[in-house]
Each structure stands twice: as C-alpha cells, then as structure tokens.
PDB file of C-alpha atoms in Angstrom:
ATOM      1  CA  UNK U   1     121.965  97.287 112.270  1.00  0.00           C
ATOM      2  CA  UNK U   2     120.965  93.778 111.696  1.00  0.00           C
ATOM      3  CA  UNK U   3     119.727  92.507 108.572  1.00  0.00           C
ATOM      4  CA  UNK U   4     116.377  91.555 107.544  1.00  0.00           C
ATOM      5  CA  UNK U   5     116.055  87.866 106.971  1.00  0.00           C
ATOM      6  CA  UNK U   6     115.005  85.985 103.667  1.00  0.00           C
ATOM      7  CA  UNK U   7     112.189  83.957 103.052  1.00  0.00           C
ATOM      8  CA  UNK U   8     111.992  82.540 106.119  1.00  0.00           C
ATOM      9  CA  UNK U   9     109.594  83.685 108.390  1.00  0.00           C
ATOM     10  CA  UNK U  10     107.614  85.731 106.537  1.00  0.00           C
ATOM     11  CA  UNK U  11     104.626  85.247 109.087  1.00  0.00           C
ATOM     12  CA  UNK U  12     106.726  86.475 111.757  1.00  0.00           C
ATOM     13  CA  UNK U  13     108.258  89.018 111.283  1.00  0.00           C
ATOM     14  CA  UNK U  14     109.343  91.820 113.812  1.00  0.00           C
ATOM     15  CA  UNK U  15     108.523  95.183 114.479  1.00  0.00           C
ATOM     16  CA  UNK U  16     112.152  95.563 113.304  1.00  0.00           C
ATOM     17  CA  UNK U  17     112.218  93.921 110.423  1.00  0.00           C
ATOM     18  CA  UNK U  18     108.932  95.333 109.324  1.00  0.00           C
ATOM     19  CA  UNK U  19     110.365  98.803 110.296  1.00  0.00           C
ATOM     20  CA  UNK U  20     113.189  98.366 107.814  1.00  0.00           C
ATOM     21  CA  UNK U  21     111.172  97.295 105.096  1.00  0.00           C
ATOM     22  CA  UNK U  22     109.408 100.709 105.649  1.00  0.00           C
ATOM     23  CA  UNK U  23     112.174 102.756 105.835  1.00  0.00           C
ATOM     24  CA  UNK U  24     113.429 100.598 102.551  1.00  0.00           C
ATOM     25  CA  UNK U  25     110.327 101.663 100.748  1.00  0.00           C
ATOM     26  CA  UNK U  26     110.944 105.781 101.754  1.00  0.00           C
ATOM     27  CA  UNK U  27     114.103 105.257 100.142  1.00  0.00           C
ATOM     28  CA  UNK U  28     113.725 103.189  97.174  1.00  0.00           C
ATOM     29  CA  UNK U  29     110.559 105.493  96.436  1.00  0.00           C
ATOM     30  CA  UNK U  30     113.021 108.829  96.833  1.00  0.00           C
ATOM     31  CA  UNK U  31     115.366 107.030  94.194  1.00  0.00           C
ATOM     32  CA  UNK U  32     112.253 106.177  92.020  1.00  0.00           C
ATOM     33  CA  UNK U  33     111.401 109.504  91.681  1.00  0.00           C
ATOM     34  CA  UNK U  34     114.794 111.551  91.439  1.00  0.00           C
ATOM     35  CA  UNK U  35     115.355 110.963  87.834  1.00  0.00           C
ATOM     36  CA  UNK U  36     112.097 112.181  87.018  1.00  0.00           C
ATOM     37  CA  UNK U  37     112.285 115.392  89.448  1.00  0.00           C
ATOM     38  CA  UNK U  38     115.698 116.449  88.093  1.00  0.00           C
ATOM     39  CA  UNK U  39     114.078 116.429  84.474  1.00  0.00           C
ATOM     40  CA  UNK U  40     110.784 118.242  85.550  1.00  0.00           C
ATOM     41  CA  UNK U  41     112.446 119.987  87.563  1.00  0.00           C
ATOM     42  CA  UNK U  42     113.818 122.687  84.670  1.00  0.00           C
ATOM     43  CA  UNK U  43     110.134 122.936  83.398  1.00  0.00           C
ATOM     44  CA  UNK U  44     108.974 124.160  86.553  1.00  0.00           C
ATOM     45  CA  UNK U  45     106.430 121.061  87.266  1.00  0.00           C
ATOM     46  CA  UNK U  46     106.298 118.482  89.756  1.00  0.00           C
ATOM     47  CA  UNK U  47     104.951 114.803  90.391  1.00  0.00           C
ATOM     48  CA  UNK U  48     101.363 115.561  90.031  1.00  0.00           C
ATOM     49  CA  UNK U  49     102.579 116.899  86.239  1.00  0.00           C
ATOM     50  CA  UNK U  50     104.211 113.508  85.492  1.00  0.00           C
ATOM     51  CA  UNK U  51     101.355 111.148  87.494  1.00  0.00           C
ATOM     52  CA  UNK U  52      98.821 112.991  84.886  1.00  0.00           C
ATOM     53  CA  UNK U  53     101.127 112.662  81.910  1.00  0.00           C
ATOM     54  CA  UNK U  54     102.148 109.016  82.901  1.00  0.00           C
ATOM     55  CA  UNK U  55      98.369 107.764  83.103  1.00  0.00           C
ATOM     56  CA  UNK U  56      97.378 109.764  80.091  1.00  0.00           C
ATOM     57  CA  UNK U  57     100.127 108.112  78.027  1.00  0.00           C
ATOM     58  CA  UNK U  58      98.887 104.779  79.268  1.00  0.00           C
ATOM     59  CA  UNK U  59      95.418 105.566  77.902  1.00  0.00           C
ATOM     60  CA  UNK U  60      95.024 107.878  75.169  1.00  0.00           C
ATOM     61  CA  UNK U  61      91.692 109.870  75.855  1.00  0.00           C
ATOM     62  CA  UNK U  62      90.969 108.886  78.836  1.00  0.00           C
ATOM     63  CA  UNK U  63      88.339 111.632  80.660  1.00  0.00           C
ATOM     64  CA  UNK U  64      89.542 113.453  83.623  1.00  0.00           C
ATOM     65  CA  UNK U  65      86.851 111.740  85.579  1.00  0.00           C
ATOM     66  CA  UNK U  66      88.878 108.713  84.996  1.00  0.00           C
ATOM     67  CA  UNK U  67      92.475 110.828  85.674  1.00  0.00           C
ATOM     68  CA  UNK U  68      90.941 112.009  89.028  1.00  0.00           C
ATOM     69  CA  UNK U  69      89.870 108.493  90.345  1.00  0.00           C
ATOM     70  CA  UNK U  70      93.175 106.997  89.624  1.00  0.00           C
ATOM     71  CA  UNK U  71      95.136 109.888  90.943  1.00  0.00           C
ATOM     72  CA  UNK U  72      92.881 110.097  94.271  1.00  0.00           C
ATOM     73  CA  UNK U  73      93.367 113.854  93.755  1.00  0.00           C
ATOM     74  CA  UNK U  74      91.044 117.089  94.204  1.00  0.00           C
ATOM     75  CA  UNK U  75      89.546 118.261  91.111  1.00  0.00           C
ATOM     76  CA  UNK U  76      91.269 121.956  91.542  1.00  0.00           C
ATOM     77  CA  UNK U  77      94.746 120.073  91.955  1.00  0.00           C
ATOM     78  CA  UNK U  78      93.743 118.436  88.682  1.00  0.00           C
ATOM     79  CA  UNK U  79      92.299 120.838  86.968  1.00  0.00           C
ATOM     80  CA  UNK U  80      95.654 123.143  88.126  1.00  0.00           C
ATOM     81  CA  UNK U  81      98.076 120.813  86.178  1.00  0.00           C
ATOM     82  CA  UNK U  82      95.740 119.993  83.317  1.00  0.00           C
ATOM     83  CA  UNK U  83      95.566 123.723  83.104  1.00  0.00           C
ATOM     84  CA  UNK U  84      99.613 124.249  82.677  1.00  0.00           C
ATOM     85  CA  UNK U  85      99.795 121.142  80.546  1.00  0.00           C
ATOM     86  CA  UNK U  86      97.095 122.317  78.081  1.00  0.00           C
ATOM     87  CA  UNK U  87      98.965 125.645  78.063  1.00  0.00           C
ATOM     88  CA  UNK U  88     102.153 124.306  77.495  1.00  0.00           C
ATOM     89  CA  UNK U  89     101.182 122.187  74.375  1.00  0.00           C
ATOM     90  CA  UNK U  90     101.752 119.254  76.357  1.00  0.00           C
ATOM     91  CA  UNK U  91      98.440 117.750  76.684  1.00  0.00           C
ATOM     92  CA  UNK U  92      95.097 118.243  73.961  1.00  0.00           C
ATOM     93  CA  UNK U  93      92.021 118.684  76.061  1.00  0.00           C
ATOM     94  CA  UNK U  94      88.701 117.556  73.366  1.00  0.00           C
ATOM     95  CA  UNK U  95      85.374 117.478  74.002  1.00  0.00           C
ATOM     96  CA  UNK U  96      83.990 114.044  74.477  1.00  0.00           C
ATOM     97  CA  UNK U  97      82.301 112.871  71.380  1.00  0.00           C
ATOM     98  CA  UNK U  98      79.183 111.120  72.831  1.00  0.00           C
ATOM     99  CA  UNK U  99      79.082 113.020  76.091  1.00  0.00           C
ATOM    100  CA  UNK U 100      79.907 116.903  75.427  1.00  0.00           C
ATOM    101  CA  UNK U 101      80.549 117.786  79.398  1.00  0.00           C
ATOM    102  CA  UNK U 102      83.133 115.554  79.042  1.00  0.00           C
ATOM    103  CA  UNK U 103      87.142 116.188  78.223  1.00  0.00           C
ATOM    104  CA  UNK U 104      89.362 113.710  76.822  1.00  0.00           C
ATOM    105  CA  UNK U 105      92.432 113.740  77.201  1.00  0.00           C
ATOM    106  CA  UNK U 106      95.472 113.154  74.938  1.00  0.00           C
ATOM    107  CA  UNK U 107      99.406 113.883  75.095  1.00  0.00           C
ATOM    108  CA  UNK U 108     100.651 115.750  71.763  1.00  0.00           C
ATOM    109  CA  UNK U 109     103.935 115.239  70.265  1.00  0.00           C
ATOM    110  CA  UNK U 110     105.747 117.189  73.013  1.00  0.00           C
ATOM    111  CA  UNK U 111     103.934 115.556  75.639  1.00  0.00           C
ATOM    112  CA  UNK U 112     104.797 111.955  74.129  1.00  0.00           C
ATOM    113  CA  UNK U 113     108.463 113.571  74.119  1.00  0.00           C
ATOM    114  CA  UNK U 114     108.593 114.228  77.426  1.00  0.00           C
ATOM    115  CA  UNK U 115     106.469 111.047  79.109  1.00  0.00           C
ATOM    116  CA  UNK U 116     109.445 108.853  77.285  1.00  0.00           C
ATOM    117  CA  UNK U 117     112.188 110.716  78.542  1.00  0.00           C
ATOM    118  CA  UNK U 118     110.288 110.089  82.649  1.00  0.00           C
ATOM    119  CA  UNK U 119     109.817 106.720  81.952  1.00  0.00           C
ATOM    120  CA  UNK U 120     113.163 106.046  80.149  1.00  0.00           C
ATOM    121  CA  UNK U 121     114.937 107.107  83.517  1.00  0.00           C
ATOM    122  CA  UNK U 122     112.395 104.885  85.427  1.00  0.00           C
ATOM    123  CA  UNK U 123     112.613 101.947  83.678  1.00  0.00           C
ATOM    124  CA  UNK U 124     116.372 102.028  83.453  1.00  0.00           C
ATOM    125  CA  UNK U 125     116.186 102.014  87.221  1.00  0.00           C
ATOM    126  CA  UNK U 126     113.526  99.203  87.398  1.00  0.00           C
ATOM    127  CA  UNK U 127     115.269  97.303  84.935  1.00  0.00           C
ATOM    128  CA  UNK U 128     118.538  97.560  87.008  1.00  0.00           C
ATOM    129  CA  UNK U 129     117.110  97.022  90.172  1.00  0.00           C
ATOM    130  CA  UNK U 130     115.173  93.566  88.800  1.00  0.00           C
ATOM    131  CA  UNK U 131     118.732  92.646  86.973  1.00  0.00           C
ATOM    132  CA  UNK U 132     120.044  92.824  90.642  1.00  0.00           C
ATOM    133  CA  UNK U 133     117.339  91.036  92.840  1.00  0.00           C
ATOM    134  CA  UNK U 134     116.877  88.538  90.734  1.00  0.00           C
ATOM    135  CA  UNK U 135     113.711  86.897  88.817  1.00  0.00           C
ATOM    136  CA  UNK U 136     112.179  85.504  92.506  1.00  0.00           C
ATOM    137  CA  UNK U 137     112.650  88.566  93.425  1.00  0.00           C
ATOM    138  CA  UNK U 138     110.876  90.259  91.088  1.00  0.00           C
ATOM    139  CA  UNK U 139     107.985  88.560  91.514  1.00  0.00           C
ATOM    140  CA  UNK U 140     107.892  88.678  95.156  1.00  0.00           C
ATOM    141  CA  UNK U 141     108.035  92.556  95.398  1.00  0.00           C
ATOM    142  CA  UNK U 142     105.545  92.626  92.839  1.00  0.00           C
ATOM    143  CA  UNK U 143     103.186  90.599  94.521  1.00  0.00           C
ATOM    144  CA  UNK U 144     103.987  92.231  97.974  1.00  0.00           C
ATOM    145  CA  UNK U 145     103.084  96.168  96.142  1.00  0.00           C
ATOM    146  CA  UNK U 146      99.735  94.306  94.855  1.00  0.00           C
ATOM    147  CA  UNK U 147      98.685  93.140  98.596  1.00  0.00           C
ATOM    148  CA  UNK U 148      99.858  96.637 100.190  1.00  0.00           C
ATOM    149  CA  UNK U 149      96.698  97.995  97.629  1.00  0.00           C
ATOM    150  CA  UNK U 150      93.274  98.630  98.904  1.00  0.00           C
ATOM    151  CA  UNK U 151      91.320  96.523  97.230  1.00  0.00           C
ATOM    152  CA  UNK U 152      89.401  99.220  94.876  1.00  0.00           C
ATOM    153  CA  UNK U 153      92.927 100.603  93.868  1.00  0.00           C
ATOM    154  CA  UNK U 154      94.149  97.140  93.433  1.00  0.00           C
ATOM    155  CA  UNK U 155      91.427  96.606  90.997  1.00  0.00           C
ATOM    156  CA  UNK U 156      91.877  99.850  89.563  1.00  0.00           C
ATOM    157  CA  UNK U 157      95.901  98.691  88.675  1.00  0.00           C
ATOM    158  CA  UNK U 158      95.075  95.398  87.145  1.00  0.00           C
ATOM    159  CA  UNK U 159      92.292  97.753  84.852  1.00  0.00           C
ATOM    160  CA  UNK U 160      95.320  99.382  83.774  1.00  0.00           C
ATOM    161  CA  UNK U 161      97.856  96.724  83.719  1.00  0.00           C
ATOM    162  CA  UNK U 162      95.426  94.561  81.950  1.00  0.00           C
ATOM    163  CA  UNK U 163      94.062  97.065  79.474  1.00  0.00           C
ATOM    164  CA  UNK U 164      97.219  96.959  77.082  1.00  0.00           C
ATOM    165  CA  UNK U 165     101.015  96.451  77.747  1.00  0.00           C
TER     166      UNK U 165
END
C-alpha cells in the first residue's frame, strides 16, 4: 500500500491519498472511542450517554436546548438518555431559575465520577498519540478537524473551547 506523503503537496493530493486519510479517521475514531465503550459498556449505556455527560461536564447547567443543538440529536433520543441518567443519579435535572420551562442540567457526584474515568482513558490516548506525532503535528490535525466543521458547528466548538479550559 503506498504511503501518504508529508507536507508536500497538500493541494494535490489524490483520490488515494485522500482515501487513506479517510479510512485513517474510521480507525483512529474506533480507537477513540473503545476505552470509553468498554467502561460504559458494564452500565448498559452507549455514546449518546457519554456525548451528554461529556458536554454537561464542560458546562455545568447548561439547558437541554443547548445539549440538543450541540449533539445534533432528536429530542426523544435526548430526552431517552437524560431520562436513564436522571434515574441513575447520574445527572440533576432543575428547573431553570428565570425561565421555568426550562431544565438545567448538572452531573452529581457519581456523574463527575464517571465523566473522569471517560475522559481519563481519552486523554491518555490523546496525550499519547500527540507525544508520538509530534508538536507540528498536533497543530496540523487540529487545524485540519476545525476546517472539516461546518461553519455553525465550527462556531459552536470554539463557544465551547473558548468558554473555559
């Protein structure tokens, strides 16, 4: 199989090449994921459980009118795993305080628990995978996962990214 190229020729690259990078990007996702799976895997919940609990974590009370536009999910899917987390003493549900149709949402103690343990096991993997490609690298795949975004989910990431770190 012949090996994708450097640098070079970035503007022209083949159907090949570009097919790889694809195929590189199934992969790398399936191993981005795994460690996560194995340990939700026990609790009988999925990635749609660990997407909500991951984005919750990131902002404490956030409404699920917020979860649902950066999830791009239905609001039954939602509402399904908010339902089992809520049950499961995972994640506090509260009525908004200024509007009362609105839920905010907030990971308890267990929840916190478990969203370190997912992103332990991710970042050990990022952090590997960085230590490996290199600083250039890093910045490069970075900036190529920013331009793959649409441009409302792009600005919907640097929200996030911006908001704390």
């Amino acid at each position: 199989m012949p090996e994708v190229q450097g640098g070079e020729n970035l503007l022209f690259l083949t159907d090949e090449q570009l097919r790889q990078g694809i195929e590189a990007m199934f992969f790398a996702y399936r191993g981005f994921t795994a460690d996560p799976d194995r340990i939700l895997s026990g609790m009988a919940y999925g990635r749609a459980h660990h997407r909500a609990v991951h984005f919750i974590a990131r902002a404490p009370g956030t409404t699920v009118n917020n979860l649902l536009n950066i999830l791009g999910v239905t609001k039954q899917s939602l509402n399904r795993v908010l339902r089992t987390l809520v049950e499961d003493g995972l994640v506090d549900s509260r009525v908004g305080k200024s509007d009362k149709r609105e839920r905010n949402l907030y990971l308890t103690d267990e929840g916190l628990e478990l969203e370190r343990k997912l992103s332990d096991a991710q970042r050990a993997r990022m952090r590997a995978a960085y230590r490996a490609a290199g600083p250039e690298a890093v910045s490069g795949f970075r900036q190529v996962l920013e331009a793959m975004m649409d441009a409302d989910m792009r600005r919907q990431y640097y929200q996030i990214r911006d908001s704390k770190s």
